[in-house]
PDB file of C-alpha atoms in Angstrom:
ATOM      1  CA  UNK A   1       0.000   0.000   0.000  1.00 40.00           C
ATOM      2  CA  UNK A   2       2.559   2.290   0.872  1.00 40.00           C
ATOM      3  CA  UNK A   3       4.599   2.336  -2.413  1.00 39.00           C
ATOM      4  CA  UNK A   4       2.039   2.819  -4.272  1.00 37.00           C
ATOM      5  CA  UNK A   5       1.173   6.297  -1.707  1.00 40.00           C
ATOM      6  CA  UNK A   6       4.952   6.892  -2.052  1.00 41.00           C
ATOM      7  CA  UNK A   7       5.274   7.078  -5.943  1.00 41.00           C
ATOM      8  CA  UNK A   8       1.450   9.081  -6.442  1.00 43.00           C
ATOM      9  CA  UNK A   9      -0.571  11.019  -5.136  1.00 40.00           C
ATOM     10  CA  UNK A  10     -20.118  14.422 -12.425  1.00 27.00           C
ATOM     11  CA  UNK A  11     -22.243  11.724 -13.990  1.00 29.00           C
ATOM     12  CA  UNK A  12     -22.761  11.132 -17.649  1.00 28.00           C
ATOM     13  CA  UNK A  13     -25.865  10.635 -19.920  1.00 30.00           C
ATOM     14  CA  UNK A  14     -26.589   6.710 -21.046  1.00 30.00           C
ATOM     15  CA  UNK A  15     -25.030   5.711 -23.675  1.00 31.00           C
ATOM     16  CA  UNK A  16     -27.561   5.075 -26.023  1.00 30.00           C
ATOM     17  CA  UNK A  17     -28.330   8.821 -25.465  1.00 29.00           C
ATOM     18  CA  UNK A  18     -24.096   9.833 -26.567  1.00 29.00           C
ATOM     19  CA  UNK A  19     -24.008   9.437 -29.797  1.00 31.00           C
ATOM     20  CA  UNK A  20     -25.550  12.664 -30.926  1.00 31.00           C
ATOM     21  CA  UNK A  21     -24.373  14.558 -27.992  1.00 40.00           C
ATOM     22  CA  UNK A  22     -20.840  14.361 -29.554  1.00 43.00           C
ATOM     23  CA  UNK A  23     -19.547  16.850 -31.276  1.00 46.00           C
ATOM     24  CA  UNK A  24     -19.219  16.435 -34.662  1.00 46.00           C
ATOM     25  CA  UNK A  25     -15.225  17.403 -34.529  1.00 44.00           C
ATOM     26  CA  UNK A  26     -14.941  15.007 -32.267  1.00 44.00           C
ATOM     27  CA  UNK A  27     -13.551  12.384 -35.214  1.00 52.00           C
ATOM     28  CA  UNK A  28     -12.301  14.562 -36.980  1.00 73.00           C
ATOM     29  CA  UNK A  29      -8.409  14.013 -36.451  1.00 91.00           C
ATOM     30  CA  UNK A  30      -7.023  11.192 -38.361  1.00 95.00           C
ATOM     31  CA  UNK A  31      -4.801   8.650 -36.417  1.00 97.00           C
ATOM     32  CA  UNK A  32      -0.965  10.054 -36.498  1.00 97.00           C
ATOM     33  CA  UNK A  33       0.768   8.540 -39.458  1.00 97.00           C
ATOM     34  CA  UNK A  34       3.535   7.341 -37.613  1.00 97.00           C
ATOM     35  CA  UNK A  35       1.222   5.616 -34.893  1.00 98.00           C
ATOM     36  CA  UNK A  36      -0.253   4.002 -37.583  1.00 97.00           C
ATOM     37  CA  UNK A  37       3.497   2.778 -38.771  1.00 97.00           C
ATOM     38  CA  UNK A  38       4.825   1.549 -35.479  1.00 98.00           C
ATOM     39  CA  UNK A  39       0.945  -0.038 -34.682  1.00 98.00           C
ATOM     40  CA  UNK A  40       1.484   0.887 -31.277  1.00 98.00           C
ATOM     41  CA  UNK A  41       1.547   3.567 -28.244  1.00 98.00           C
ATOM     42  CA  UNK A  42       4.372   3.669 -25.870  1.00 98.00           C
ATOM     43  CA  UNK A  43       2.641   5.038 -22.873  1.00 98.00           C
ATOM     44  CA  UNK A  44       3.942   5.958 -19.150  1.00 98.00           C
ATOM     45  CA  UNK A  45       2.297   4.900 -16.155  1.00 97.00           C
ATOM     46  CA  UNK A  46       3.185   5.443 -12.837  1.00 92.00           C
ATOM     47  CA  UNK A  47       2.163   3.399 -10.297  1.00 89.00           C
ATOM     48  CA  UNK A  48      -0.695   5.680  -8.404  1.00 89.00           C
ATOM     49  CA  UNK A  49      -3.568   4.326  -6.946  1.00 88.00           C
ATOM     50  CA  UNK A  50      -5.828   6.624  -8.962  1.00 91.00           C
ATOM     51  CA  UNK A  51      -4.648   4.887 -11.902  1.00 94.00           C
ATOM     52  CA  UNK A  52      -3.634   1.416 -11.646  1.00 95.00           C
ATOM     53  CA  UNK A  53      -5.564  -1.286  -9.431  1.00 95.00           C
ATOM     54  CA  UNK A  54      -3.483  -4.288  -9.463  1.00 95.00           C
ATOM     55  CA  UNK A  55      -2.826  -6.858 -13.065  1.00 95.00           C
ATOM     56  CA  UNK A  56      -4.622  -8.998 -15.599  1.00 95.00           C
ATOM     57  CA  UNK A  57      -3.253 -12.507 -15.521  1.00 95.00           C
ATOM     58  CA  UNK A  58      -1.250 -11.943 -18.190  1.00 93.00           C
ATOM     59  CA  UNK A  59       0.614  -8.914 -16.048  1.00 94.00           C
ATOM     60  CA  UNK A  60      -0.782  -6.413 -17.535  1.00 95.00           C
ATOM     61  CA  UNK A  61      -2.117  -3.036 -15.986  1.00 97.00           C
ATOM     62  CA  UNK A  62      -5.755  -2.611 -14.955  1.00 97.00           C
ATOM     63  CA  UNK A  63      -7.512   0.081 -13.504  1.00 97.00           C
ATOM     64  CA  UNK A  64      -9.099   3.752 -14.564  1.00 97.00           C
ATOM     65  CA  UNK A  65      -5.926   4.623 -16.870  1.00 97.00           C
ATOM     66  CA  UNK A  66      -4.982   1.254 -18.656  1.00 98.00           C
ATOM     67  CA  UNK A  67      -9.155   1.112 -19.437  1.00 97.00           C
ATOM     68  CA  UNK A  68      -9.001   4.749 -21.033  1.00 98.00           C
ATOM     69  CA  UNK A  69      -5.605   4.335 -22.619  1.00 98.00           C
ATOM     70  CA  UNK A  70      -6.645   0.386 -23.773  1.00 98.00           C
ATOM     71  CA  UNK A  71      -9.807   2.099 -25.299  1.00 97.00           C
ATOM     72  CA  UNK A  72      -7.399   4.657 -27.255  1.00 98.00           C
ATOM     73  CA  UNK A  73      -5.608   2.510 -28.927  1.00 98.00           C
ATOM     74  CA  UNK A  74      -8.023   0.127 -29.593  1.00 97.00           C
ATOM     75  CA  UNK A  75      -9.730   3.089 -31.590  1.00 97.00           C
ATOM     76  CA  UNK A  76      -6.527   3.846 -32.906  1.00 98.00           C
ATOM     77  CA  UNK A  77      -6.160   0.309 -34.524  1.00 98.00           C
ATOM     78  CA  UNK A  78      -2.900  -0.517 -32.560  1.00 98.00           C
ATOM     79  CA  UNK A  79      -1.323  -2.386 -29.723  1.00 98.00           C
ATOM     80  CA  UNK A  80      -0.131  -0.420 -25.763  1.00 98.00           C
ATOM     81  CA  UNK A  81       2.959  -0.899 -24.965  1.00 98.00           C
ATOM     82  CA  UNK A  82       3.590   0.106 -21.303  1.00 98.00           C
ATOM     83  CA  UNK A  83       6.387   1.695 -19.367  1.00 98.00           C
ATOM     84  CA  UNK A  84       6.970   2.001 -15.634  1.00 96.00           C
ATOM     85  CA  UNK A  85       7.556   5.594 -14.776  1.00 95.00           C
ATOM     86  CA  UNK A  86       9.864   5.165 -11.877  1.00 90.00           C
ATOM     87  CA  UNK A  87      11.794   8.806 -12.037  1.00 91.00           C
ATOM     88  CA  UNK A  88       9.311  11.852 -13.630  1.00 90.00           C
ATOM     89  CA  UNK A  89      12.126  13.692 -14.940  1.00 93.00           C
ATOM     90  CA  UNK A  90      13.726  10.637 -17.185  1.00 96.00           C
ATOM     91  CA  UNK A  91       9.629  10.190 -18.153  1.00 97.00           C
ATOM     92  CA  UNK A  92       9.636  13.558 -19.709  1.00 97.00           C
ATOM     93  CA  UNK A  93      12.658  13.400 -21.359  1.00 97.00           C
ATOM     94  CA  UNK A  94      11.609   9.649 -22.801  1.00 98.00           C
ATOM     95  CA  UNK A  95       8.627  12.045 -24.002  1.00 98.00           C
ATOM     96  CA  UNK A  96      10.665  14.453 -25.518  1.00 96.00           C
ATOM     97  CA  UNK A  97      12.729  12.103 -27.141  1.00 97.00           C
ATOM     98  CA  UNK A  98      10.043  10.140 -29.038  1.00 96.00           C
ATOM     99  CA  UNK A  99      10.742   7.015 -27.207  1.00 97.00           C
ATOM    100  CA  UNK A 100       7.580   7.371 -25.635  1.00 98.00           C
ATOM    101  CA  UNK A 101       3.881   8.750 -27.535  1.00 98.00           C
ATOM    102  CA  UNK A 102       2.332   9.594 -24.159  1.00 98.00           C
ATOM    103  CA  UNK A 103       3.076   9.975 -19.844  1.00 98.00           C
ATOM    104  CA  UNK A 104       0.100   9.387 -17.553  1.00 98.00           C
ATOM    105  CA  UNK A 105       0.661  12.623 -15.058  1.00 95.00           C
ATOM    106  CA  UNK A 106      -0.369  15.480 -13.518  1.00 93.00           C
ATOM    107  CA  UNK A 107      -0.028  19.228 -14.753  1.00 94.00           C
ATOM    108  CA  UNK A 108       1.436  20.308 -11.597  1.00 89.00           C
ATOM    109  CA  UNK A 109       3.801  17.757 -11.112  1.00 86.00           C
ATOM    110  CA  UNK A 110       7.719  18.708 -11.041  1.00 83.00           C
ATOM    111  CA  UNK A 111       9.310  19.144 -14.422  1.00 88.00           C
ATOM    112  CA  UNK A 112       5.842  18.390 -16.333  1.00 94.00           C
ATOM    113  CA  UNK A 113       5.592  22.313 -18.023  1.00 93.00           C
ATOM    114  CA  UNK A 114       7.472  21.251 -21.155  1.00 93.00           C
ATOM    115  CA  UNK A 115       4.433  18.602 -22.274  1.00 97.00           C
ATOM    116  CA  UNK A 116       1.055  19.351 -23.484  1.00 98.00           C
ATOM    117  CA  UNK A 117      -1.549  17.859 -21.767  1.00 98.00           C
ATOM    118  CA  UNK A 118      -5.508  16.571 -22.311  1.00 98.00           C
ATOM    119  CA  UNK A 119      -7.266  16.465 -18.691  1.00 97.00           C
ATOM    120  CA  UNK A 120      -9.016  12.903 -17.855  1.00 98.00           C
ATOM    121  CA  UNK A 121     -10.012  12.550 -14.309  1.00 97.00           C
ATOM    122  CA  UNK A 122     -10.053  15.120 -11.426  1.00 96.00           C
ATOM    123  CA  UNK A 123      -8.499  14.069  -8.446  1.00 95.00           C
ATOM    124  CA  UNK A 124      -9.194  15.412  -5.020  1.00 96.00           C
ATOM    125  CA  UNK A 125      -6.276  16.012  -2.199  1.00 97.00           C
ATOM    126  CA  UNK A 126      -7.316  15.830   1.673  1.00 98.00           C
ATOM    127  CA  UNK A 127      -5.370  15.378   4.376  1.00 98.00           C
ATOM    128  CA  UNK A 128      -4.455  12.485   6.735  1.00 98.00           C
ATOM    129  CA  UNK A 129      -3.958  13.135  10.592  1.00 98.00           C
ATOM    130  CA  UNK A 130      -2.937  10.722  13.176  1.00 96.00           C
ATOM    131  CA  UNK A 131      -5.069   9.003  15.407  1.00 93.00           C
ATOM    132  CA  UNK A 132      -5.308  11.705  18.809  1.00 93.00           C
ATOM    133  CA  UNK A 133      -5.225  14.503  16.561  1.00 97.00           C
ATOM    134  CA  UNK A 134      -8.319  17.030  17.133  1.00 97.00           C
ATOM    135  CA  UNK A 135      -8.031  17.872  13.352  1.00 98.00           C
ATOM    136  CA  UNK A 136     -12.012  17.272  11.466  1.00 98.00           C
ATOM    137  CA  UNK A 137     -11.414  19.627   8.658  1.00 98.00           C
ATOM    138  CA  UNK A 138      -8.860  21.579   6.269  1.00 98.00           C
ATOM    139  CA  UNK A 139     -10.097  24.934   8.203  1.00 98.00           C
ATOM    140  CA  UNK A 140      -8.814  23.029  11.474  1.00 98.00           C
ATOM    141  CA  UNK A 141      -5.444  22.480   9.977  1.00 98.00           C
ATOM    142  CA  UNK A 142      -4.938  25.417   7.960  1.00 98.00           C
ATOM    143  CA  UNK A 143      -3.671  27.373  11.318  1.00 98.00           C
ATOM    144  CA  UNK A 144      -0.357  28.865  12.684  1.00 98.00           C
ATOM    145  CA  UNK A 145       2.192  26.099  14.405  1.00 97.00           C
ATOM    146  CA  UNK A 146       0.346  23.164  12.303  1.00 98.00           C
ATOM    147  CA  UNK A 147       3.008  21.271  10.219  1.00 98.00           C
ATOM    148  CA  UNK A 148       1.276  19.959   6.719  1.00 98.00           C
ATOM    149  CA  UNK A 149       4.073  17.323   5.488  1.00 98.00           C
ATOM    150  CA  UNK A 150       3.660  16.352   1.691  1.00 98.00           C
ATOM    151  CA  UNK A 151       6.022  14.888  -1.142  1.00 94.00           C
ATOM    152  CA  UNK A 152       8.501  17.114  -2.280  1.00 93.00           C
ATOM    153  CA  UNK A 153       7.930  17.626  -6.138  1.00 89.00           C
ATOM    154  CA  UNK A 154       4.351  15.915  -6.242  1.00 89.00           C
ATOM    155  CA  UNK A 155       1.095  17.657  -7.582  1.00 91.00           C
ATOM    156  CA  UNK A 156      -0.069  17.592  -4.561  1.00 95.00           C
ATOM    157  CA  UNK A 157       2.792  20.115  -3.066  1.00 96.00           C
ATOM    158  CA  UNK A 158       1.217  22.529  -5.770  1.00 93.00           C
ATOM    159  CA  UNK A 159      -2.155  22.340  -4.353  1.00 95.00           C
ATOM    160  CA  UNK A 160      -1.544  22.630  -0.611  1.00 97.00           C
ATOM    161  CA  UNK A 161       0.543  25.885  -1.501  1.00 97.00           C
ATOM    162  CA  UNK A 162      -1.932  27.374  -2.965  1.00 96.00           C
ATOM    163  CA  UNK A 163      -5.046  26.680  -0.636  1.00 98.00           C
ATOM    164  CA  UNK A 164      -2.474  27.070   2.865  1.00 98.00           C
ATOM    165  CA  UNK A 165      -2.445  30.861   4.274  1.00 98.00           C
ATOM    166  CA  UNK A 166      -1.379  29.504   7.973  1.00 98.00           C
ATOM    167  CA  UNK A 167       0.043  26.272   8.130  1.00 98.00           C
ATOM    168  CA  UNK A 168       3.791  25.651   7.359  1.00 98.00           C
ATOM    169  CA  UNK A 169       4.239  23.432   4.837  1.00 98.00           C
ATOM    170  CA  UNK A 170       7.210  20.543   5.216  1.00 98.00           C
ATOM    171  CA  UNK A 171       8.271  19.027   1.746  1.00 97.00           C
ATOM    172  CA  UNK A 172      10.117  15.946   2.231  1.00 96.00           C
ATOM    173  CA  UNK A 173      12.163  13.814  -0.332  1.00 95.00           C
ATOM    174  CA  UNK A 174      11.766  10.296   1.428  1.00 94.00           C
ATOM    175  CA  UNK A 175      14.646   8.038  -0.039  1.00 92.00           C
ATOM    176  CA  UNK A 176      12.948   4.633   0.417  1.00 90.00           C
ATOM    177  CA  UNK A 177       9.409   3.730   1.377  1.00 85.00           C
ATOM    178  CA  UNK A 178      10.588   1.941   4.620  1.00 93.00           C
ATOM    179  CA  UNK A 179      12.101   5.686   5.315  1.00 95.00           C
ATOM    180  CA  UNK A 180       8.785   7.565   4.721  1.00 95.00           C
ATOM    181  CA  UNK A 181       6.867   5.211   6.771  1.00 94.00           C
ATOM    182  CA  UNK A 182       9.076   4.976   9.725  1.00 96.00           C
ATOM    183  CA  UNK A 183       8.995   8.949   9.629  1.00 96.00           C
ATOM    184  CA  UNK A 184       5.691   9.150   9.813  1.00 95.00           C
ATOM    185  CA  UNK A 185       5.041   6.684  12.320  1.00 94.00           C
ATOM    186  CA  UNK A 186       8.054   8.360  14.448  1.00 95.00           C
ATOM    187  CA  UNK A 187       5.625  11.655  14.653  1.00 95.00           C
ATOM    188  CA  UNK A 188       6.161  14.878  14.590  1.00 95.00           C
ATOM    189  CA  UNK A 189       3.191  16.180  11.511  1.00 97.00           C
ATOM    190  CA  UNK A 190       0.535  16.839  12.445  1.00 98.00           C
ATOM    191  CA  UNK A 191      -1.253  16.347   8.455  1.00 98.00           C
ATOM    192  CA  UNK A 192      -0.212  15.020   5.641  1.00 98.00           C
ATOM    193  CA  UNK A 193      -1.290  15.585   2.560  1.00 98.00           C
ATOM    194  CA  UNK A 194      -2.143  13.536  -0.509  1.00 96.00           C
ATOM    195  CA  UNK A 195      -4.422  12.285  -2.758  1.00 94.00           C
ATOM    196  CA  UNK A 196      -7.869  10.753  -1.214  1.00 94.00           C
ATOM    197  CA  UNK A 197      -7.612   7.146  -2.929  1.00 91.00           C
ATOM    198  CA  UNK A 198      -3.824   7.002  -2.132  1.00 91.00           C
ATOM    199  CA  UNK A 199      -4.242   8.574   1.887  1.00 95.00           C
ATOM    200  CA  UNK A 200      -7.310   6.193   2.455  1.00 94.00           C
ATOM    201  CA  UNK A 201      -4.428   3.119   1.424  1.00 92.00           C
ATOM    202  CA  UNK A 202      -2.258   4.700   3.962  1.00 94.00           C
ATOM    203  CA  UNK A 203      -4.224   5.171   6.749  1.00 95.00           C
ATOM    204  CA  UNK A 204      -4.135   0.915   6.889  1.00 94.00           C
ATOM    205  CA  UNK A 205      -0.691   1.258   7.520  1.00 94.00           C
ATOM    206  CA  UNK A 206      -0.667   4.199  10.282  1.00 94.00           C
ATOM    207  CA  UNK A 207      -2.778   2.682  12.761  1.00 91.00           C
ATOM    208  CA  UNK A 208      -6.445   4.467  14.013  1.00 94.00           C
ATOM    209  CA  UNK A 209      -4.765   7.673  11.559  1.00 97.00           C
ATOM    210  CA  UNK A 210      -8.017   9.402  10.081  1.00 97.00           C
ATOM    211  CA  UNK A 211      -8.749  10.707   6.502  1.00 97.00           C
ATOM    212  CA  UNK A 212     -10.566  13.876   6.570  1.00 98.00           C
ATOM    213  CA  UNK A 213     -14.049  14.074   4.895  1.00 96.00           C
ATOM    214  CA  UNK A 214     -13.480  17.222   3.217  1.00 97.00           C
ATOM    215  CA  UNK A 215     -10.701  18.298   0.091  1.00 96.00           C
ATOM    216  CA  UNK A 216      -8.606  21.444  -0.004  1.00 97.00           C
ATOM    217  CA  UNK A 217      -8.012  20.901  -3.745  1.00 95.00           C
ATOM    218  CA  UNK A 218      -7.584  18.652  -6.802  1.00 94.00           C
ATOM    219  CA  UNK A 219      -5.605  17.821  -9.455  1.00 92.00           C
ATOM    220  CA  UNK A 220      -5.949  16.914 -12.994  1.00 95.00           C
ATOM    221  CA  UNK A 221      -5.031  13.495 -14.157  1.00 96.00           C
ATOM    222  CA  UNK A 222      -3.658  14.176 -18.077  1.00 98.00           C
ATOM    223  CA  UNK A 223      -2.765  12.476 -20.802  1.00 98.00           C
ATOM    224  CA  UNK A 224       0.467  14.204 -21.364  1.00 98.00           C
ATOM    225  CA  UNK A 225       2.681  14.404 -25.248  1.00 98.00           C
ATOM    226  CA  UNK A 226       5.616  16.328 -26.626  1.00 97.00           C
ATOM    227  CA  UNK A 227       4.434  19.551 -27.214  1.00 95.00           C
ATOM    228  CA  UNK A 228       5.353  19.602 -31.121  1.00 95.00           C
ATOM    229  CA  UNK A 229       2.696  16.754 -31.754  1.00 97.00           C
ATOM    230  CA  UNK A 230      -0.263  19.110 -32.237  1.00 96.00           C
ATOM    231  CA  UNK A 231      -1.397  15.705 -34.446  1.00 97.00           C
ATOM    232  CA  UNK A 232      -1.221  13.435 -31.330  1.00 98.00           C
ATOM    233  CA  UNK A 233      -2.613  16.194 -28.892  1.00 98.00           C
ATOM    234  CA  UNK A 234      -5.839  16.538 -31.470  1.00 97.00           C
ATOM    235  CA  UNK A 235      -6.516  13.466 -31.711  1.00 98.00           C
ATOM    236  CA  UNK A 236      -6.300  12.584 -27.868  1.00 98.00           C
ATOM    237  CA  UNK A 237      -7.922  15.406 -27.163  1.00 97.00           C
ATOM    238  CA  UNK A 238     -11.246  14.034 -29.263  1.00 97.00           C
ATOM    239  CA  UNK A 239     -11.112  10.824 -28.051  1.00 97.00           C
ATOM    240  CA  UNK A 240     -11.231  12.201 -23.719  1.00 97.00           C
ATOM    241  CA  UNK A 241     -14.561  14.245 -25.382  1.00 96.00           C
ATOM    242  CA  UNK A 242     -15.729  11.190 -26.335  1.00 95.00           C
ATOM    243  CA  UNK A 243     -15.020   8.869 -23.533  1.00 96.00           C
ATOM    244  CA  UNK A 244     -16.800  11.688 -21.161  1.00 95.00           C
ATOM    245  CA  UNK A 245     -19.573  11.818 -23.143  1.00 93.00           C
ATOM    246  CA  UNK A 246     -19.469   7.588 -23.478  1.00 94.00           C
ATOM    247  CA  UNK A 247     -18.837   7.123 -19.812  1.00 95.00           C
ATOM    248  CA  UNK A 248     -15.886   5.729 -20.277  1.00 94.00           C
ATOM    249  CA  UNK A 249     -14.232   6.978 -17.458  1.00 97.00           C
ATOM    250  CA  UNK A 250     -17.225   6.912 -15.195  1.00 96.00           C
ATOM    251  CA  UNK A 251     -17.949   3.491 -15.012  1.00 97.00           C
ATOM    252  CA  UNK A 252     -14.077   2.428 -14.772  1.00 97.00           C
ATOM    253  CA  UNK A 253     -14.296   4.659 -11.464  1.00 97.00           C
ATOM    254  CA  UNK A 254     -16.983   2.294 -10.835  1.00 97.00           C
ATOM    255  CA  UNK A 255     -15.657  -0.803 -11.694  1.00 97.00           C
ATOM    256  CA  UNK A 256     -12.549   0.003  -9.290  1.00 96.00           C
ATOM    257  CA  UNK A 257     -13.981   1.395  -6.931  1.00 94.00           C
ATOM    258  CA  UNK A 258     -11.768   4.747  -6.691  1.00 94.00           C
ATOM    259  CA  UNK A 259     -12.379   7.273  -4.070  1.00 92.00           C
ATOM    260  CA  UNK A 260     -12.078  11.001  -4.413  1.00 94.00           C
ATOM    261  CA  UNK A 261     -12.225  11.069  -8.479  1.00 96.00           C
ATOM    262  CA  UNK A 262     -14.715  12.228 -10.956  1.00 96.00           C
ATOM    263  CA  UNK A 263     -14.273  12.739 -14.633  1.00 96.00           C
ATOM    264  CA  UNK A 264     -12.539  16.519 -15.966  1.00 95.00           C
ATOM    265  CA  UNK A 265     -14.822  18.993 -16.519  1.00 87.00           C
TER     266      UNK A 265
END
């Protein structure tokens, strides 16, 4: 549970009712000719519990991103080919290159304002607070002396700055996962901020620690490319239309059961 907390961080008409409600630019773009050439999408995916909810038996990814990217490419006419996004920095520049078509991220995380990006899923960010804390609300926390941790360099870091006018803020870089845990069982925050899904994972491992009800934010899963591929970002950018107005994305939320998420608007 932890690594996966670690490396993270509006209903839809039937869909016999979609088809007209799509726009009719909304098939416009033609597949990229050199998607079409290599008959596959090389497509980042970091391991957040937003995203990803475990394997297929043959290993492959399943959850709310593999079902939207899987139902790309099979529109596309080609084959996913998946890479682990272990360092965000080396993901952009695999982006850059051309090595990879596409990185499954956030706008606001670290490094990510060279890529274009097509919004998917809106994610909400709360706060967790240990088990004799007095904390019910953001409101509560959001007050002088009150230490907020969060992960240096994650979207999340963004968000917190910007809805905080009290609190301090402590970014930490935790080296390892058994580092992050010990430190937060070893005290000293008194919230610490994340995504819901990925804090409600946590809170199994930090015993009687409590996920507050309410949000202070969100962020905006994306479908991120190389910002010269106005061809690729078209195209993408039709399909999430149509997989909002399809459901797409709603019912995988359902199918995995994923707090604290809701389509883009």
């Amino acid at each position: 549970m932890v690594s996966i907390v670690l490396a993270a961080c509006a209903g839809a008409p039937a869909p016999s009712a979609q088809t007209s409600a799509v726009p009719s630019a909304a098939k416009a773009a033609p597949v990229p000719a050199d998607v079409l050439r290599a008959g596959a999408i090389t497509v980042g995916l970091q391991p957040n519990p937003n995203l990803v909810s475990g394997t297929d038996a043959n290993g492959a990814p399943r959850g709310v991103a593999p079902d939207l990217i899987n139902a790309l490419a099979a529109r596309m006419g080609v084959k996913v080919v998946w890479a682990d996004v272990t360092d965000n920095e080396k993901a952009v520049q695999n982006v850059q290159s051309g090595a990879w078509d596409m990185l499954l991220a956030s706008p606001d995380g670290a490094g990510m304002s060279s890529l274009d990006f097509v919004g998917y899923l809106d994610i909400d960010h709360t706060l967790l607070v240990p088990p004799t804390s007095a904390i019910r609300s953001f409101a509560d926390a959001d007050k002088p002396g009150v230490k907020i941790w969060v992960f240096k360099g994650a979207p999340v870091e963004r968000t917190l700055a910007r809805a905080v006018k009290s609190a301090t803020i402590v970014a930490k870089a935790w080296p390892t996962i058994p580092a992050f845990l010990a430190d937060l069982k070893a005290g000293g925050w008194d919230a610490y901020a994340q995504n819901r899904q990925g804090l409600m994972d946590l809170s199994k491992d930090i015993a009687a620690s409590r996920v507050l009800d309410d949000r202070f934010g969100a962020t905006t899963q994306s479908i991120g490319v190389r910002k010269e591929r106005a061809d690729l970002l078209a195209y993408v950018n039709e399909f999430v239309i149509e997989a909002k107005f399809s459901g797409v994305i709603k019912r995988s939320i359902e199918t995995f059961k994923i707090q604290g998420v809701q389509p883009a608007q």
